[in-house]
Amino acid sequence: QYSSVLYSIVDLHSITQPQDPDQLRNNILDMAASLLACGVDPERAILFQQSQVSEHSELSFFLLVLLSQRFLQVKSKQKNEGSVGLYTYPVLQAADILLYKSTHVPVGEDQVQHLELAQDLARIFNYCYGDVFPEARALLSSTRKVKSLRDPSAKMSKSDRQAMATISITDSPDDIALKIRRAVTDFTSEVTFDPETRPGVSNLVTIHAAMATITVQEAVSRAKGLDTGAYKALVSEAVIQRLTPIREEFQRLRADRAHLQNLLELGNRRARELAAPVLAEVRHRVGFS
């Protein structure tokens, strides 16, 4: 239903933390293979590498100069530590959105405030230079945040230092079963959904519902008569069934490095074709041309 759908591998954002260059190159291809394995169709969508579309960085600076330091402090989660890039990356995120005049952006709950910054910057730029950017709307799925298996007060994150906290699409069935079996729950055996008082069990219900493509209520219904130990086995089965074909497709794609690089280069060209006229319009409105 959208004229263009874009998936960006945001490698510029990654270097706000120290990166090993060889590992970064591999991570970029891993992400490309992951997105393709999960169903992104490069014939219908644009899959590209952010750093290869220089308009992202240039638009980011145009937006950065519109903000006061105090305004960015309110929007940023970062403390007074780390690189300046960690402090200003929400502006680059806004540029990622506005550069394509995006109308809708799929986000998790923790990213809503960054989308709000993009909306703010669209309004500020339009006020200063005339209407250029639409205000993108958030697309929130029913599974907006999956929590850590070891600490259900925190989100599941690939950067978590605890390997048992996160399920990866490349995990083996045995690894998935082990991680879910050791997931933090509580001392009540019945399975219910109450994120406030039973975050661990509720997180498993959320995962089960997402993997089985059912509602939370249906997941709880399927758990009737099971204690949490037996329910973990049911959740494991659903996750393994959903992720196994994805893992196998990832491995197939990842074995052909040249194919992935060619797909990304094609996506980079298509993204530049969309980005270049927008940045040209921005430069003209600002007075550079």
Short mmCIF file of C-alpha atoms in Angstrom, two decimals, residues 56 91-100:
data_model
loop_
_atom_site.label_atom_id
_atom_site.label_comp_id
_atom_site.label_asym_id
_atom_site.label_seq_id
_atom_site.Cartn_x
_atom_site.Cartn_y
_atom_site.Cartn_z
CA HIS A 56 21.88 10.99 5.17
CA VAL A 91 19.14 13.76 14.71
CA LEU A 92 20.69 11.30 12.27
CA GLN A 93 17.71 9.04 12.91
CA ALA A 94 15.44 11.93 12.00
CA ALA A 95 17.43 12.47 8.79
CA ASP A 96 17.04 8.76 7.99
CA ILE A 97 13.27 9.28 8.11
CA LEU A 98 12.90 12.70 6.52
CA LEU A 99 15.31 12.12 3.64
CA TYR A 100 12.73 9.93 1.91
#
